[in-house]
Short mmCIF file of C-alpha atoms in Angstrom, two decimals:
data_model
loop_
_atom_site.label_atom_id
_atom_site.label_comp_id
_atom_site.label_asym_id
_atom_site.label_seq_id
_atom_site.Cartn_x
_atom_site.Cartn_y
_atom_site.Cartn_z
CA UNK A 20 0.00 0.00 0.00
CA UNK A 21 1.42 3.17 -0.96
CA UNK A 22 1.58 5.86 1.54
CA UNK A 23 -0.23 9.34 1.87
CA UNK A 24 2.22 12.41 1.14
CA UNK A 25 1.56 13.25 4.78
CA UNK A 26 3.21 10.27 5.88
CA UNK A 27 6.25 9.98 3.41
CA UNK A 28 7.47 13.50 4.23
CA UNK A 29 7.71 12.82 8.15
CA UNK A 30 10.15 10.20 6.65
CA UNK A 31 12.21 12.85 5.26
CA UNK A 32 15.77 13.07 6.30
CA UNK A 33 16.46 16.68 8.06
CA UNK A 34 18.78 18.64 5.83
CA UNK A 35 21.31 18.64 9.04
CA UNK A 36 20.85 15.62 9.18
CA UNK A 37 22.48 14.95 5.80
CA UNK A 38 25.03 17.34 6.41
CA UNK A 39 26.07 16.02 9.44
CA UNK A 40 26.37 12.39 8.20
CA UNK A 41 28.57 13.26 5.25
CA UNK A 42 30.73 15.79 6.89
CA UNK A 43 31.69 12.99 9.55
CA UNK A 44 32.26 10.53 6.57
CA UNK A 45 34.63 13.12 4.80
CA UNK A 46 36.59 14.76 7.98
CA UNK A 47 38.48 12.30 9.00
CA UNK A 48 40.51 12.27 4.66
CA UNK A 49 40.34 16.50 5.66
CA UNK A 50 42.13 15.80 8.62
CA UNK A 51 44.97 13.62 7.74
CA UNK A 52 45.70 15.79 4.99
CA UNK A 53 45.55 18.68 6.71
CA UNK A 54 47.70 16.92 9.55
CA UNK A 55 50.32 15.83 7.17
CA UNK A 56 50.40 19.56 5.76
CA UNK A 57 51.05 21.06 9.20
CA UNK A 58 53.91 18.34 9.98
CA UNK A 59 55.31 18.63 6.01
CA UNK A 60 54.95 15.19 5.63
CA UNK A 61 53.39 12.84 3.60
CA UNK A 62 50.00 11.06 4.26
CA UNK A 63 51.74 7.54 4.04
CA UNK A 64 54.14 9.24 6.33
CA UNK A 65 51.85 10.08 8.79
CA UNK A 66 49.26 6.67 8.53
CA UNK A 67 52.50 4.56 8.81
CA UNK A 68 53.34 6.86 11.92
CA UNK A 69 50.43 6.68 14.44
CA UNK A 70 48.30 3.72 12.27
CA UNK A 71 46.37 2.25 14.89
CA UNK A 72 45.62 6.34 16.18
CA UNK A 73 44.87 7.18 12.60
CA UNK A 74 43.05 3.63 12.06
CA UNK A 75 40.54 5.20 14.74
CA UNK A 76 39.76 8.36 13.97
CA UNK A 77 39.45 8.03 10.27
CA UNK A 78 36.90 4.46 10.44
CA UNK A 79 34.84 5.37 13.71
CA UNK A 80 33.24 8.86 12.16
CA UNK A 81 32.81 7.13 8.66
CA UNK A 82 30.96 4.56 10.32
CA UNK A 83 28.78 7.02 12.43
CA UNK A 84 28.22 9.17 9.65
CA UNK A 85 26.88 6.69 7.59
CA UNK A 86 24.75 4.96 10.17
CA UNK A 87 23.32 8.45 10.67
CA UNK A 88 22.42 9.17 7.20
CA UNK A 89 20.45 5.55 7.53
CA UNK A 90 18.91 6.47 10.97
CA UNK A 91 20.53 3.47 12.85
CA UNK A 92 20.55 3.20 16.81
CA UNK A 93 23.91 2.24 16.60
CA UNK A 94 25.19 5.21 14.92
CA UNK A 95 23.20 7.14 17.44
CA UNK A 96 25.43 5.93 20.27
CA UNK A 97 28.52 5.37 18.22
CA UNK A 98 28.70 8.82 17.58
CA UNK A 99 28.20 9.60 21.27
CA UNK A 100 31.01 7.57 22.51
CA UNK A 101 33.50 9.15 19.50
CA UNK A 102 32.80 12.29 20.57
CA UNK A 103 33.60 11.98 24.66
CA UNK A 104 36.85 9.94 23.15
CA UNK A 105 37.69 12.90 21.00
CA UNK A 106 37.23 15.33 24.05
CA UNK A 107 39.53 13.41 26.05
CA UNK A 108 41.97 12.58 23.19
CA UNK A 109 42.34 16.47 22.06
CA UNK A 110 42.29 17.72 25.56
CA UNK A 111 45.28 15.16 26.89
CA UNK A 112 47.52 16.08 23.89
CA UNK A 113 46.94 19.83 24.29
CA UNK A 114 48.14 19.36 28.28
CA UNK A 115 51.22 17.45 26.41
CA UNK A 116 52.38 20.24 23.57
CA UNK A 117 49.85 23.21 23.20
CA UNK A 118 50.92 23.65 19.70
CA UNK A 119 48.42 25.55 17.55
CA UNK A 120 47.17 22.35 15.92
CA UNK A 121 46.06 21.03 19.50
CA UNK A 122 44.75 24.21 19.97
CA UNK A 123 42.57 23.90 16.70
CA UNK A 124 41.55 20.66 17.45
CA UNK A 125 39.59 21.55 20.15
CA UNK A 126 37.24 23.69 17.58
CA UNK A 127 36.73 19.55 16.38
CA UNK A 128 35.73 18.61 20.28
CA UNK A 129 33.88 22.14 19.95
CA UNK A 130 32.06 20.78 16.61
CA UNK A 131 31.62 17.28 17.73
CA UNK A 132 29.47 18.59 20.78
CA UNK A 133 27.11 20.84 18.88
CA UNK A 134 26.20 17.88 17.13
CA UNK A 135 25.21 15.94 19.70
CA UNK A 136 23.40 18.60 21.49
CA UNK A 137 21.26 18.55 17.53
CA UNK A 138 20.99 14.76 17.92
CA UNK A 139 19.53 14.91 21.60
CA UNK A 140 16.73 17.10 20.51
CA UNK A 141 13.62 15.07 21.06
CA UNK A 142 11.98 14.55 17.24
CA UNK A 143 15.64 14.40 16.21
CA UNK A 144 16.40 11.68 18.60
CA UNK A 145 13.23 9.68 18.11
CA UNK A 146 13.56 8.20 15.19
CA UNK A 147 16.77 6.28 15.75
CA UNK A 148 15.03 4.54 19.43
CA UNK A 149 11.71 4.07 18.50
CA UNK A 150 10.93 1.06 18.85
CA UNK A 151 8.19 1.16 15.70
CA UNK A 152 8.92 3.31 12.21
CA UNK A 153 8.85 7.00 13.01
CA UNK A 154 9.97 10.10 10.96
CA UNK A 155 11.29 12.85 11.77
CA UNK A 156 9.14 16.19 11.81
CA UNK A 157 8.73 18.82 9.77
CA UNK A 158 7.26 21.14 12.49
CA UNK A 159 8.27 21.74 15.90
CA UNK A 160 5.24 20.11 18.09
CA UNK A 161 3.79 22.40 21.45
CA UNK A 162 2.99 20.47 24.73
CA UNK A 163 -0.75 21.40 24.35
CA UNK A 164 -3.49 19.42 25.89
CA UNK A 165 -6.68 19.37 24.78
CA UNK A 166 -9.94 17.25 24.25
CA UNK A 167 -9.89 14.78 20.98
CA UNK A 168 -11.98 12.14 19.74
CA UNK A 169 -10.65 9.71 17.59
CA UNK A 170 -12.90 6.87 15.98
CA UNK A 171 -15.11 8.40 18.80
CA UNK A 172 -12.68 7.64 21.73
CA UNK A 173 -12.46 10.73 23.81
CA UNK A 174 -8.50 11.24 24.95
CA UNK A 175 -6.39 14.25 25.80
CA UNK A 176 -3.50 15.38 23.15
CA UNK A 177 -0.08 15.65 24.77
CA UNK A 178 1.50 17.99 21.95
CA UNK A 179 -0.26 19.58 19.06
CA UNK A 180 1.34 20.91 15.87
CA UNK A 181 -0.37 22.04 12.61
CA UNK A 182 0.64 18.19 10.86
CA UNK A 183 -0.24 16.39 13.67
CA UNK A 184 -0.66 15.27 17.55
CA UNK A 185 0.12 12.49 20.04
CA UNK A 186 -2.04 11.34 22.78
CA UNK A 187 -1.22 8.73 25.82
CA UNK A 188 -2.70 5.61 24.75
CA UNK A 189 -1.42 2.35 26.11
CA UNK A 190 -2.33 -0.73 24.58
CA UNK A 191 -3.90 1.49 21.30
CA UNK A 192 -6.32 -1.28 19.01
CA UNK A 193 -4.42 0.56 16.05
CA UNK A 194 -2.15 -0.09 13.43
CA UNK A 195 0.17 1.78 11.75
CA UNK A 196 -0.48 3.95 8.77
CA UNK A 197 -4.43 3.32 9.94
CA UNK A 198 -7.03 6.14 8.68
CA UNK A 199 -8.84 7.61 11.65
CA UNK A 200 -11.15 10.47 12.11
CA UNK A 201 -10.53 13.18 14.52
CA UNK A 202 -12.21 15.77 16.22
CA UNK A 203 -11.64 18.39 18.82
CA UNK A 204 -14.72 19.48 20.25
CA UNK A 205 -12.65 22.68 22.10
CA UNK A 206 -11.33 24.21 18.70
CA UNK A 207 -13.43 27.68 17.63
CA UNK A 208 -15.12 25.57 14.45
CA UNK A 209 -14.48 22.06 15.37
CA UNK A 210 -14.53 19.74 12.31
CA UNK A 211 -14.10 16.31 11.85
CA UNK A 212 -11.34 15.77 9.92
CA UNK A 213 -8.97 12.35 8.38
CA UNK A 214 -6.15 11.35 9.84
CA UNK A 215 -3.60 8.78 10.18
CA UNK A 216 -1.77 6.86 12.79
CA UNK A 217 1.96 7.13 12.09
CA UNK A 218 3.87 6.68 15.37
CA UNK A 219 2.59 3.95 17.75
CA UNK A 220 5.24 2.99 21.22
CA UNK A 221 4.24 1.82 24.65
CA UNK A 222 2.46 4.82 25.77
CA UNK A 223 0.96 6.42 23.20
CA UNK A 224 0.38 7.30 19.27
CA UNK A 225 1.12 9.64 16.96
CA UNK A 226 -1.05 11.01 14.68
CA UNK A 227 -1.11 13.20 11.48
CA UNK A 228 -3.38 14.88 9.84
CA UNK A 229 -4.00 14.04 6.20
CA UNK A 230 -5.61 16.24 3.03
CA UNK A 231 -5.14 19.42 5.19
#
């Protein structure tokens, strides 16, 4: 069954998103070159060096990155761990030699952490631990709580957005991509519009709203 438009773009990857997951799967080749520049020697030179060091740095990020870009738990946490070993890594060797490329490799730690704060971000985050499909959202979602009835079931919406909602609902008789109809009997011309189930997890679902 082919799904609505609705549906598909919450499935969109975020723009950052793709950024991110490419930049950390091209750093690592920036690096060594740039390394190898700053020591005026060669890249074989430098691998053959520090290999296991280099062996590290240059596979760990490629591997995040690209679990990223296919919104893999793994990645998620992979990432996480790389960057509090990158934090320690940069900030040891700049206690050893505070040469100007130790100092500049804390704007690296510096990068690494703004990224993770992006990653944290709840409908950021979601996707990758959720334990059923879930995409990411196109608009930011308000803790708002108000009356809904859906197939005629009165609950209480714990966020709202313009696309969509999500109520508490344990043990939900629904299935995923499900057409449901909706109504808020509080809104200032309450309708009863189509919608569709696209998130279900242990406490609740997520709905969107569909032909808006």
């Amino acid at each position: 069954m082919s799904l609505p438009n609705e549906r598909r773009r919450r499935f969109q990857r975020p723009k950052r998103i793709t950024v991110i997951g490419f930049f950390l799967m091209i750093e690592p080749f920036l690096q060594i070159v740039g390394v190898s520049m700053y020591k005026d020697v060669s890249v074989a030179a430098l691998l053959q060096e520090q290999f296991p060091v280099w062996l590290f740095f240059v596979f760990v990020p490629v591997i995040s990155g690209y679990g990223l870009l296919h919104i893999q738990k793994w990645a998620w946490y992979l990432f996480a761990f790389y960057s509090i070993f990158l934090t320690v890594f940069n900030s040891y060797a700049l206690i050893l030699q505070q040469t100007g490329y130790n100092y500049f490799a804390l704007v690296e730690t510096f990068l690494s952490f703004i990224i993770i704060f992006y990653l944290i971000q709840d409908d950021i985050s979601a996707p990758y631990f959720k334990m059923y499909p879930r995409g990411f959202r196109g608009q930011m979602r308000r803790p708002i709580r108000s009356n809904v009835e859906i197939n005629g079931i009165h609950k209480i919406t714990k966020d709202r957005s313009e696309t969509g909602f999500y109520v508490d609902w344990e043990n939900a008789d629904l299935e995923l991509n499900e057409e449901v109809e909706v109504f808020f009997p509080d809104d200032e011309t309450p309708l009863i519009r189509k919608a569709g189930v696209v998130r279900i997890d242990e406490a609740g679902v997520g709905i969107a709203f569909r032909n808006r």
